[in-house]
PDB file of C-alpha atoms in Angstrom:
ATOM      1  CA  MET A   1     -64.958  16.244 -51.035  1.00 43.00           C
ATOM      2  CA  SER A   2     -64.518  16.567 -54.570  1.00 45.00           C
ATOM      3  CA  ALA A   3     -67.107  15.123 -57.072  1.00 51.00           C
ATOM      4  CA  SER A   4     -66.857  11.284 -57.593  1.00 61.00           C
ATOM      5  CA  PRO A   5     -67.083   9.879 -61.124  1.00 72.00           C
ATOM      6  CA  ASP A   6     -70.159   8.073 -62.157  1.00 82.00           C
ATOM      7  CA  PRO A   7     -69.705   4.570 -60.526  1.00 87.00           C
ATOM      8  CA  ALA A   8     -71.320   2.912 -63.704  1.00 89.00           C
ATOM      9  CA  HIS A   9     -67.696   2.447 -65.049  1.00 91.00           C
ATOM     10  CA  LEU A  10     -67.306  -0.470 -62.491  1.00 92.00           C
ATOM     11  CA  ILE A  11     -70.218  -2.409 -63.931  1.00 96.00           C
ATOM     12  CA  GLY A  12     -68.782  -5.623 -65.602  1.00 95.00           C
ATOM     13  CA  LEU A  13     -65.464  -5.789 -63.672  1.00 94.00           C
ATOM     14  CA  ARG A  14     -64.766  -9.287 -62.847  1.00 95.00           C
ATOM     15  CA  PHE A  15     -62.741 -10.661 -60.019  1.00 94.00           C
ATOM     16  CA  PRO A  16     -60.183 -13.447 -60.677  1.00 91.00           C
ATOM     17  CA  ASP A  17     -61.739 -16.778 -60.491  1.00 90.00           C
ATOM     18  CA  GLY A  18     -60.740 -18.645 -57.293  1.00 94.00           C
ATOM     19  CA  GLU A  19     -61.865 -21.665 -55.482  1.00 96.00           C
ATOM     20  CA  TYR A  20     -62.908 -22.735 -52.044  1.00 97.00           C
ATOM     21  CA  THR A  21     -63.622 -25.918 -50.062  1.00 97.00           C
ATOM     22  CA  ILE A  22     -65.474 -25.767 -46.966  1.00 97.00           C
ATOM     23  CA  THR A  23     -63.601 -28.136 -44.434  1.00 97.00           C
ATOM     24  CA  GLU A  24     -65.231 -29.898 -41.544  1.00 97.00           C
ATOM     25  CA  GLU A  25     -62.985 -27.856 -39.124  1.00 97.00           C
ATOM     26  CA  GLU A  26     -64.303 -24.748 -40.538  1.00 97.00           C
ATOM     27  CA  ASN A  27     -67.861 -25.691 -40.618  1.00 97.00           C
ATOM     28  CA  ALA A  28     -67.557 -26.693 -36.881  1.00 97.00           C
ATOM     29  CA  ARG A  29     -65.773 -23.471 -36.023  1.00 97.00           C
ATOM     30  CA  LEU A  30     -68.481 -21.350 -37.451  1.00 97.00           C
ATOM     31  CA  ARG A  31     -70.974 -23.353 -35.572  1.00 96.00           C
ATOM     32  CA  ASP A  32     -69.193 -22.556 -32.412  1.00 96.00           C
ATOM     33  CA  ILE A  33     -68.687 -18.826 -33.305  1.00 97.00           C
ATOM     34  CA  VAL A  34     -72.458 -18.349 -33.829  1.00 96.00           C
ATOM     35  CA  ASP A  35     -73.469 -20.894 -31.229  1.00 93.00           C
ATOM     36  CA  GLY A  36     -75.488 -22.580 -34.151  1.00 91.00           C
ATOM     37  CA  PRO A  37     -77.265 -25.995 -34.286  1.00 92.00           C
ATOM     38  CA  GLU A  38     -75.631 -29.187 -35.555  1.00 93.00           C
ATOM     39  CA  LEU A  39     -76.673 -29.696 -39.266  1.00 96.00           C
ATOM     40  CA  PRO A  40     -76.715 -33.376 -40.957  1.00 96.00           C
ATOM     41  CA  PRO A  41     -73.255 -34.847 -41.715  1.00 96.00           C
ATOM     42  CA  GLY A  42     -71.681 -33.331 -44.715  1.00 97.00           C
ATOM     43  CA  VAL A  43     -73.931 -30.310 -45.033  1.00 98.00           C
ATOM     44  CA  ALA A  44     -72.200 -26.900 -44.625  1.00 98.00           C
ATOM     45  CA  HIS A  45     -74.088 -23.937 -42.730  1.00 98.00           C
ATOM     46  CA  PRO A  46     -75.834 -21.752 -45.575  1.00 98.00           C
ATOM     47  CA  VAL A  47     -73.909 -18.641 -44.553  1.00 98.00           C
ATOM     48  CA  PHE A  48     -70.861 -20.153 -46.201  1.00 98.00           C
ATOM     49  CA  CYS A  49     -72.605 -18.860 -49.227  1.00 98.00           C
ATOM     50  CA  HIS A  50     -70.956 -15.538 -48.250  1.00 97.00           C
ATOM     51  CA  LEU A  51     -67.860 -16.836 -46.401  1.00 96.00           C
ATOM     52  CA  ALA A  52     -66.821 -19.049 -49.454  1.00 97.00           C
ATOM     53  CA  THR A  53     -67.433 -16.436 -52.024  1.00 96.00           C
ATOM     54  CA  HIS A  54     -65.895 -13.573 -49.858  1.00 93.00           C
ATOM     55  CA  VAL A  55     -62.546 -15.610 -49.433  1.00 93.00           C
ATOM     56  CA  GLY A  56     -62.597 -17.332 -52.800  1.00 92.00           C
ATOM     57  CA  LYS A  57     -62.844 -14.233 -54.775  1.00 90.00           C
ATOM     58  CA  GLY A  58     -59.396 -13.305 -53.751  1.00 84.00           C
ATOM     59  CA  VAL A  59     -60.245  -9.728 -53.111  1.00 87.00           C
ATOM     60  CA  THR A  60     -60.389  -8.601 -49.540  1.00 85.00           C
ATOM     61  CA  PHE A  61     -62.957  -6.098 -48.236  1.00 85.00           C
ATOM     62  CA  ALA A  62     -60.445  -3.487 -47.960  1.00 85.00           C
ATOM     63  CA  ALA A  63     -59.173  -4.143 -51.466  1.00 88.00           C
ATOM     64  CA  LEU A  64     -62.820  -3.957 -52.760  1.00 90.00           C
ATOM     65  CA  ALA A  65     -63.262  -0.678 -50.902  1.00 90.00           C
ATOM     66  CA  GLU A  66     -60.187   0.611 -52.603  1.00 90.00           C
ATOM     67  CA  LEU A  67     -61.084  -0.693 -55.992  1.00 89.00           C
ATOM     68  CA  VAL A  68     -64.399   1.424 -55.889  1.00 89.00           C
ATOM     69  CA  GLY A  69     -62.620   4.420 -54.554  1.00 88.00           C
ATOM     70  CA  SER A  70     -63.598   4.032 -51.033  1.00 88.00           C
ATOM     71  CA  SER A  71     -62.110   2.892 -47.667  1.00 85.00           C
ATOM     72  CA  ASN A  72     -62.724   1.618 -44.318  1.00 78.00           C
ATOM     73  CA  ASP A  73     -62.347   5.122 -42.810  1.00 80.00           C
ATOM     74  CA  ALA A  74     -64.679   6.649 -45.490  1.00 83.00           C
ATOM     75  CA  GLY A  75     -67.444   4.327 -44.109  1.00 84.00           C
ATOM     76  CA  PHE A  76     -67.394   1.633 -46.703  1.00 89.00           C
ATOM     77  CA  LEU A  77     -69.796  -1.114 -45.650  1.00 90.00           C
ATOM     78  CA  PHE A  78     -71.884  -4.203 -46.423  1.00 93.00           C
ATOM     79  CA  GLY A  79     -75.437  -2.967 -46.639  1.00 95.00           C
ATOM     80  CA  GLY A  80     -77.317  -6.082 -47.804  1.00 97.00           C
ATOM     81  CA  GLY A  81     -77.839  -8.703 -50.431  1.00 98.00           C
ATOM     82  CA  SER A  82     -79.199 -12.241 -51.090  1.00 98.00           C
ATOM     83  CA  PHE A  83     -78.191 -15.873 -51.098  1.00 98.00           C
ATOM     84  CA  SER A  84     -79.711 -18.223 -53.525  1.00 98.00           C
ATOM     85  CA  PHE A  85     -79.075 -21.998 -53.548  1.00 98.00           C
ATOM     86  CA  GLY A  86     -79.645 -24.579 -56.225  1.00 96.00           C
ATOM     87  CA  GLN A  87     -78.603 -27.148 -53.571  1.00 95.00           C
ATOM     88  CA  ARG A  88     -77.140 -27.292 -50.059  1.00 96.00           C
ATOM     89  CA  LEU A  89     -73.422 -26.436 -49.709  1.00 98.00           C
ATOM     90  CA  GLU A  90     -71.345 -29.450 -48.733  1.00 97.00           C
ATOM     91  CA  VAL A  91     -68.259 -29.952 -46.616  1.00 98.00           C
ATOM     92  CA  GLY A  92     -65.284 -31.109 -48.264  1.00 97.00           C
ATOM     93  CA  ARG A  93     -66.645 -30.386 -51.940  1.00 96.00           C
ATOM     94  CA  ARG A  94     -64.383 -27.866 -54.113  1.00 97.00           C
ATOM     95  CA  TYR A  95     -66.401 -24.933 -55.482  1.00 98.00           C
ATOM     96  CA  VAL A  96     -65.060 -22.564 -58.034  1.00 97.00           C
ATOM     97  CA  VAL A  97     -65.795 -18.985 -57.231  1.00 97.00           C
ATOM     98  CA  ARG A  98     -66.575 -16.640 -59.943  1.00 96.00           C
ATOM     99  CA  GLY A  99     -68.152 -13.214 -60.484  1.00 97.00           C
ATOM    100  CA  GLY A 100     -67.670  -9.494 -60.331  1.00 96.00           C
ATOM    101  CA  ILE A 101     -69.320  -6.131 -60.086  1.00 96.00           C
ATOM    102  CA  THR A 102     -73.001  -6.402 -61.705  1.00 97.00           C
ATOM    103  CA  ALA A 103     -74.297  -3.082 -60.755  1.00 96.00           C
ATOM    104  CA  ALA A 104     -73.281   0.513 -59.445  1.00 95.00           C
ATOM    105  CA  GLU A 105     -75.524   3.583 -59.090  1.00 93.00           C
ATOM    106  CA  SER A 106     -75.496   6.809 -57.146  1.00 92.00           C
ATOM    107  CA  ARG A 107     -77.901   7.865 -54.680  1.00 91.00           C
ATOM    108  CA  ILE A 108     -78.621  10.676 -52.268  1.00 90.00           C
ATOM    109  CA  GLY A 109     -79.759  10.139 -48.681  1.00 83.00           C
ATOM    110  CA  ALA A 110     -81.433  12.991 -46.587  1.00 80.00           C
ATOM    111  CA  ARG A 111     -79.143  12.122 -43.797  1.00 78.00           C
ATOM    112  CA  THR A 112     -76.252  10.542 -45.609  1.00 77.00           C
ATOM    113  CA  GLY A 113     -75.716  12.765 -48.512  1.00 85.00           C
ATOM    114  CA  ARG A 114     -74.380  11.248 -51.771  1.00 89.00           C
ATOM    115  CA  PHE A 115     -73.468   7.551 -51.659  1.00 91.00           C
ATOM    116  CA  ASP A 116     -72.945   4.775 -54.337  1.00 93.00           C
ATOM    117  CA  VAL A 117     -74.340   1.375 -54.051  1.00 95.00           C
ATOM    118  CA  ILE A 118     -72.044  -1.115 -55.457  1.00 96.00           C
ATOM    119  CA  SER A 119     -73.460  -4.617 -56.039  1.00 97.00           C
ATOM    120  CA  THR A 120     -71.270  -7.911 -56.541  1.00 97.00           C
ATOM    121  CA  SER A 121     -72.569 -11.257 -57.733  1.00 98.00           C
ATOM    122  CA  LEU A 122     -70.551 -14.209 -56.940  1.00 97.00           C
ATOM    123  CA  ASP A 123     -71.372 -17.937 -57.822  1.00 98.00           C
ATOM    124  CA  LEU A 124     -70.218 -21.154 -56.181  1.00 98.00           C
ATOM    125  CA  VAL A 125     -69.745 -23.536 -59.240  1.00 97.00           C
ATOM    126  CA  ASP A 126     -69.387 -27.270 -59.243  1.00 96.00           C
ATOM    127  CA  PRO A 127     -66.136 -27.546 -61.374  1.00 95.00           C
ATOM    128  CA  GLU A 128     -67.146 -30.785 -62.712  1.00 95.00           C
ATOM    129  CA  THR A 129     -70.557 -30.151 -63.966  1.00 95.00           C
ATOM    130  CA  GLY A 130     -70.245 -26.427 -64.512  1.00 96.00           C
ATOM    131  CA  ASP A 131     -73.542 -25.936 -62.379  1.00 96.00           C
ATOM    132  CA  VAL A 132     -74.207 -23.113 -60.314  1.00 98.00           C
ATOM    133  CA  VAL A 133     -74.577 -24.502 -56.702  1.00 98.00           C
ATOM    134  CA  ALA A 134     -75.199 -21.137 -54.954  1.00 98.00           C
ATOM    135  CA  THR A 135     -74.963 -17.263 -55.607  1.00 98.00           C
ATOM    136  CA  SER A 136     -74.245 -14.439 -53.093  1.00 98.00           C
ATOM    137  CA  VAL A 137     -75.365 -11.052 -54.228  1.00 98.00           C
ATOM    138  CA  GLU A 138     -73.937  -8.313 -51.893  1.00 97.00           C
ATOM    139  CA  HIS A 139     -74.783  -4.631 -51.940  1.00 97.00           C
ATOM    140  CA  TYR A 140     -72.053  -2.357 -50.593  1.00 95.00           C
ATOM    141  CA  ILE A 141     -72.415   1.193 -49.557  1.00 93.00           C
ATOM    142  CA  CYS A 142     -69.912   3.901 -50.630  1.00 91.00           C
ATOM    143  CA  PRO A 143     -70.424   7.334 -48.933  1.00 89.00           C
ATOM    144  CA  ARG A 144     -69.131  10.067 -51.206  1.00 86.00           C
ATOM    145  CA  GLY A 145     -69.626  13.145 -48.922  1.00 77.00           C
ATOM    146  CA  GLU A 146     -72.142  15.830 -48.524  1.00 60.00           C
ATOM    147  CA  VAL A 147     -74.499  17.076 -51.182  1.00 54.00           C
ATOM    148  CA  SER A 148     -73.458  20.733 -52.460  1.00 50.00           C
ATOM    149  CA  ALA A 149     -75.756  23.486 -51.656  1.00 43.00           C
TER     150      ALA A 149
ATOM    151  CA  MET B   1     -92.566 -30.803 -37.432  1.00 64.00           C
ATOM    152  CA  ARG B   2     -96.164 -30.137 -38.433  1.00 67.00           C
ATOM    153  CA  ARG B   3     -96.430 -28.284 -41.668  1.00 84.00           C
ATOM    154  CA  PRO B   4     -96.204 -24.482 -41.505  1.00 91.00           C
ATOM    155  CA  VAL B   5     -99.094 -22.280 -42.338  1.00 92.00           C
ATOM    156  CA  ALA B   6     -99.408 -18.709 -43.544  1.00 95.00           C
ATOM    157  CA  GLY B   7     -99.330 -16.334 -40.397  1.00 96.00           C
ATOM    158  CA  GLU B   8     -97.700 -18.796 -38.232  1.00 96.00           C
ATOM    159  CA  GLU B   9     -95.064 -17.003 -35.957  1.00 97.00           C
ATOM    160  CA  ILE B  10     -91.538 -18.785 -35.863  1.00 98.00           C
ATOM    161  CA  PRO B  11     -90.396 -19.238 -32.357  1.00 97.00           C
ATOM    162  CA  PRO B  12     -87.893 -16.561 -31.572  1.00 98.00           C
ATOM    163  CA  TYR B  13     -84.190 -17.429 -31.512  1.00 97.00           C
ATOM    164  CA  VAL B  14     -82.035 -15.346 -28.835  1.00 97.00           C
ATOM    165  CA  MET B  15     -78.365 -15.024 -29.186  1.00 95.00           C
ATOM    166  CA  SER B  16     -77.048 -13.482 -25.963  1.00 92.00           C
ATOM    167  CA  GLU B  17     -73.318 -14.437 -26.232  1.00 94.00           C
ATOM    168  CA  ILE B  18     -71.782 -12.214 -28.532  1.00 97.00           C
ATOM    169  CA  THR B  19     -68.051 -11.658 -27.688  1.00 97.00           C
ATOM    170  CA  THR B  20     -65.061  -9.971 -28.833  1.00 96.00           C
ATOM    171  CA  ASP B  21     -63.406 -13.332 -29.110  1.00 96.00           C
ATOM    172  CA  ARG B  22     -66.123 -14.596 -31.347  1.00 97.00           C
ATOM    173  CA  VAL B  23     -65.735 -11.598 -33.651  1.00 97.00           C
ATOM    174  CA  ARG B  24     -61.974 -12.125 -33.672  1.00 96.00           C
ATOM    175  CA  ALA B  25     -62.527 -15.956 -34.523  1.00 96.00           C
ATOM    176  CA  LEU B  26     -64.813 -15.098 -37.331  1.00 96.00           C
ATOM    177  CA  MET B  27     -62.203 -12.501 -38.705  1.00 94.00           C
ATOM    178  CA  GLU B  28     -59.890 -15.461 -38.671  1.00 94.00           C
ATOM    179  CA  LEU B  29     -62.278 -17.721 -40.501  1.00 95.00           C
ATOM    180  CA  MET B  30     -63.131 -15.103 -43.095  1.00 93.00           C
ATOM    181  CA  ARG B  31     -59.612 -13.790 -43.466  1.00 90.00           C
ATOM    182  CA  ASP B  32     -60.956 -10.356 -42.716  1.00 84.00           C
ATOM    183  CA  THR B  33     -58.752  -7.711 -41.686  1.00 81.00           C
ATOM    184  CA  ASN B  34     -61.683  -4.923 -41.647  1.00 86.00           C
ATOM    185  CA  PRO B  35     -60.687  -2.633 -38.561  1.00 88.00           C
ATOM    186  CA  VAL B  36     -64.302  -1.948 -37.794  1.00 91.00           C
ATOM    187  CA  HIS B  37     -64.235  -5.493 -36.085  1.00 93.00           C
ATOM    188  CA  ASP B  38     -61.128  -4.900 -33.770  1.00 91.00           C
ATOM    189  CA  ASP B  39     -59.446  -1.382 -34.034  1.00 92.00           C
ATOM    190  CA  PRO B  40     -60.511   0.784 -31.212  1.00 93.00           C
ATOM    191  CA  GLU B  41     -58.984   3.959 -32.742  1.00 94.00           C
ATOM    192  CA  LEU B  42     -61.220   3.353 -35.839  1.00 90.00           C
ATOM    193  CA  ILE B  43     -64.218   2.451 -33.925  1.00 93.00           C
ATOM    194  CA  ALA B  44     -63.906   5.583 -31.987  1.00 93.00           C
ATOM    195  CA  ARG B  45     -63.304   7.730 -34.939  1.00 90.00           C
ATOM    196  CA  ARG B  46     -66.339   6.501 -36.768  1.00 87.00           C
ATOM    197  CA  GLY B  47     -68.509   6.921 -33.534  1.00 90.00           C
ATOM    198  CA  LEU B  48     -69.442   3.288 -33.545  1.00 93.00           C
ATOM    199  CA  ARG B  49     -70.943   1.673 -30.199  1.00 95.00           C
ATOM    200  CA  GLY B  50     -67.832  -1.060 -30.373  1.00 96.00           C
ATOM    201  CA  PRO B  51     -66.399  -3.633 -32.397  1.00 96.00           C
ATOM    202  CA  VAL B  52     -68.824  -4.507 -35.164  1.00 96.00           C
ATOM    203  CA  ASN B  53     -70.179  -8.114 -35.062  1.00 97.00           C
ATOM    204  CA  GLN B  54     -69.761  -9.418 -38.584  1.00 96.00           C
ATOM    205  CA  GLY B  55     -73.124  -9.270 -40.902  1.00 97.00           C
ATOM    206  CA  PRO B  56     -72.562 -13.003 -41.766  1.00 97.00           C
ATOM    207  CA  ALA B  57     -72.719 -13.690 -37.988  1.00 98.00           C
ATOM    208  CA  ASN B  58     -76.043 -11.788 -37.740  1.00 98.00           C
ATOM    209  CA  LEU B  59     -77.502 -13.495 -40.852  1.00 98.00           C
ATOM    210  CA  ALA B  60     -76.542 -16.878 -39.207  1.00 98.00           C
ATOM    211  CA  TYR B  61     -78.533 -16.322 -36.112  1.00 98.00           C
ATOM    212  CA  MET B  62     -81.545 -15.612 -38.504  1.00 98.00           C
ATOM    213  CA  LEU B  63     -81.003 -18.730 -40.503  1.00 98.00           C
ATOM    214  CA  ASP B  64     -80.301 -20.895 -37.325  1.00 98.00           C
ATOM    215  CA  MET B  65     -83.788 -19.589 -35.956  1.00 98.00           C
ATOM    216  CA  LEU B  66     -85.118 -21.295 -39.231  1.00 97.00           C
ATOM    217  CA  PHE B  67     -83.241 -24.676 -38.535  1.00 97.00           C
ATOM    218  CA  ALA B  68     -84.351 -24.426 -34.746  1.00 96.00           C
ATOM    219  CA  TRP B  69     -87.934 -24.165 -35.956  1.00 96.00           C
ATOM    220  CA  ALA B  70     -88.085 -26.511 -38.874  1.00 95.00           C
ATOM    221  CA  GLY B  71     -85.350 -28.951 -38.087  1.00 94.00           C
ATOM    222  CA  PRO B  72     -81.716 -29.559 -39.540  1.00 95.00           C
ATOM    223  CA  GLU B  73     -83.308 -31.034 -42.943  1.00 94.00           C
ATOM    224  CA  LEU B  74     -84.619 -27.583 -43.851  1.00 95.00           C
ATOM    225  CA  GLU B  75     -83.110 -26.145 -47.029  1.00 96.00           C
ATOM    226  CA  ILE B  76     -82.619 -22.444 -47.850  1.00 98.00           C
ATOM    227  CA  GLU B  77     -83.844 -21.826 -51.303  1.00 98.00           C
ATOM    228  CA  ARG B  78     -83.196 -17.925 -51.116  1.00 98.00           C
ATOM    229  CA  PHE B  79     -82.447 -15.449 -48.365  1.00 98.00           C
ATOM    230  CA  ASP B  80     -82.748 -11.664 -48.941  1.00 98.00           C
ATOM    231  CA  PHE B  81     -81.343  -9.390 -46.307  1.00 98.00           C
ATOM    232  CA  ARG B  82     -80.658  -5.728 -45.499  1.00 98.00           C
ATOM    233  CA  PHE B  83     -78.710  -4.356 -42.596  1.00 97.00           C
ATOM    234  CA  HIS B  84     -80.085  -1.623 -40.574  1.00 97.00           C
ATOM    235  CA  GLU B  85     -78.110  -1.164 -37.388  1.00 96.00           C
ATOM    236  CA  ILE B  86     -74.808  -2.673 -36.103  1.00 96.00           C
ATOM    237  CA  VAL B  87     -74.563  -5.346 -33.397  1.00 98.00           C
ATOM    238  CA  VAL B  88     -71.626  -5.325 -31.011  1.00 97.00           C
ATOM    239  CA  PRO B  89     -70.335  -7.656 -28.323  1.00 97.00           C
ATOM    240  CA  GLY B  90     -72.513  -7.510 -25.255  1.00 97.00           C
ATOM    241  CA  ASP B  91     -75.642  -7.114 -27.221  1.00 97.00           C
ATOM    242  CA  THR B  92     -78.576  -9.561 -27.153  1.00 98.00           C
ATOM    243  CA  VAL B  93     -80.312 -10.120 -30.364  1.00 98.00           C
ATOM    244  CA  THR B  94     -83.197 -12.054 -31.053  1.00 98.00           C
ATOM    245  CA  ALA B  95     -84.273 -13.478 -34.566  1.00 98.00           C
ATOM    246  CA  ARG B  96     -87.942 -13.555 -35.175  1.00 98.00           C
ATOM    247  CA  GLY B  97     -90.035 -14.567 -38.033  1.00 98.00           C
ATOM    248  CA  THR B  98     -93.425 -15.077 -39.578  1.00 98.00           C
ATOM    249  CA  VAL B  99     -94.695 -17.290 -42.378  1.00 98.00           C
ATOM    250  CA  ARG B 100     -95.873 -15.272 -45.135  1.00 97.00           C
ATOM    251  CA  SER B 101     -97.132 -18.117 -47.370  1.00 97.00           C
ATOM    252  CA  ALA B 102     -96.704 -21.836 -47.549  1.00 96.00           C
ATOM    253  CA  ALA B 103     -97.374 -24.326 -50.371  1.00 95.00           C
ATOM    254  CA  GLU B 104     -97.205 -27.897 -49.919  1.00 89.00           C
ATOM    255  CA  ASN B 105     -96.972 -31.145 -51.925  1.00 85.00           C
ATOM    256  CA  ASP B 106     -96.411 -34.724 -50.848  1.00 77.00           C
ATOM    257  CA  ASP B 107     -92.659 -34.463 -50.237  1.00 88.00           C
ATOM    258  CA  LEU B 108     -92.129 -30.942 -48.791  1.00 92.00           C
ATOM    259  CA  THR B 109     -93.592 -27.584 -47.825  1.00 94.00           C
ATOM    260  CA  ARG B 110     -92.155 -24.490 -49.556  1.00 95.00           C
ATOM    261  CA  ALA B 111     -92.527 -21.489 -47.247  1.00 97.00           C
ATOM    262  CA  GLU B 112     -91.709 -17.852 -47.781  1.00 98.00           C
ATOM    263  CA  CYS B 113     -91.120 -16.066 -44.349  1.00 98.00           C
ATOM    264  CA  ASP B 114     -90.521 -12.486 -43.159  1.00 98.00           C
ATOM    265  CA  VAL B 115     -87.502 -12.480 -41.000  1.00 98.00           C
ATOM    266  CA  ARG B 116     -85.712 -10.062 -38.696  1.00 98.00           C
ATOM    267  CA  LEU B 117     -82.959  -9.709 -36.095  1.00 98.00           C
ATOM    268  CA  GLU B 118     -83.874  -7.427 -33.249  1.00 98.00           C
ATOM    269  CA  HIS B 119     -81.923  -5.622 -30.566  1.00 98.00           C
ATOM    270  CA  ALA B 120     -83.266  -5.804 -26.913  1.00 97.00           C
ATOM    271  CA  ASP B 121     -85.102  -2.411 -27.479  1.00 97.00           C
ATOM    272  CA  GLY B 122     -86.911  -3.906 -30.472  1.00 97.00           C
ATOM    273  CA  SER B 123     -85.187  -1.894 -33.004  1.00 98.00           C
ATOM    274  CA  ILE B 124     -84.321  -3.840 -36.131  1.00 98.00           C
ATOM    275  CA  ALA B 125     -80.680  -4.756 -36.886  1.00 98.00           C
ATOM    276  CA  VAL B 126     -81.372  -6.875 -39.968  1.00 98.00           C
ATOM    277  CA  SER B 127     -84.569  -7.583 -42.092  1.00 98.00           C
ATOM    278  CA  GLY B 128     -85.282 -10.047 -44.842  1.00 98.00           C
ATOM    279  CA  THR B 129     -87.140 -12.683 -46.275  1.00 98.00           C
ATOM    280  CA  ALA B 130     -86.419 -16.418 -46.716  1.00 98.00           C
ATOM    281  CA  VAL B 131     -87.766 -19.054 -48.891  1.00 98.00           C
ATOM    282  CA  VAL B 132     -87.348 -22.387 -47.490  1.00 97.00           C
ATOM    283  CA  ARG B 133     -88.171 -26.050 -48.260  1.00 96.00           C
ATOM    284  CA  ILE B 134     -89.059 -28.279 -45.546  1.00 95.00           C
ATOM    285  CA  PRO B 135     -89.263 -32.078 -46.016  1.00 91.00           C
ATOM    286  CA  ALA B 136     -92.227 -33.915 -44.908  1.00 84.00           C
ATOM    287  CA  ARG B 137     -91.441 -36.560 -42.377  1.00 69.00           C
TER     288      ARG B 137
END
């Protein structure tokens, strides 16, 4: 595999602003899928911090992989991250989704060879107050091939 | 619930019904066409054990452990996580956790917890930390 460019050029790339409203039906559907507990009326499951930003940012997983020069076949994967909440997510409330790529660095693993870690940060924002209600930071792993001898 | 204390073990939360139907249903909910979840050819080509259960589903089992422990009024303040191994339909996974620290005032307890999702053989699928707020009742 040829050498990949320094991924630092990706830092600062913003996704198009989007929006997402967690519906009662979606909240119930997620509860069924993960066999989860019932939450108080109007409260959305906190994992919607990922789902709402993932869908609302308008860039699919495959498109994100392509954007950073990777692909599903190349082993592009979601490696970790964090959710932080200023308040609980609510069913039926519209959130603006905004964010982009905030970090990108190359690493070398003994078993994995060279890979890049691309980090995105996406906020769910109350459109009326402008307050950030929740933030999803996600780290994606992009294998870049073997290390040259 | 009584207030949590540092060192307290959080009761394990078992998910034993991970199915391909559930993986597909979450793909629909997430508008996610990633073939690692449902393309047998790609799954074989990448040497995976099976269709990959979505990371967010694995995170939900860990969060649901916290709700089962502290009640539905629990609020997540922060959740940091790292994926180590995939989970596939047919696996049984168990969410486990320990209270690392807890501080209380009149209205709530704020607890920092080490959490993990384990396979049946004890290997770690996901690890992380959660900071939660538990209202006093």
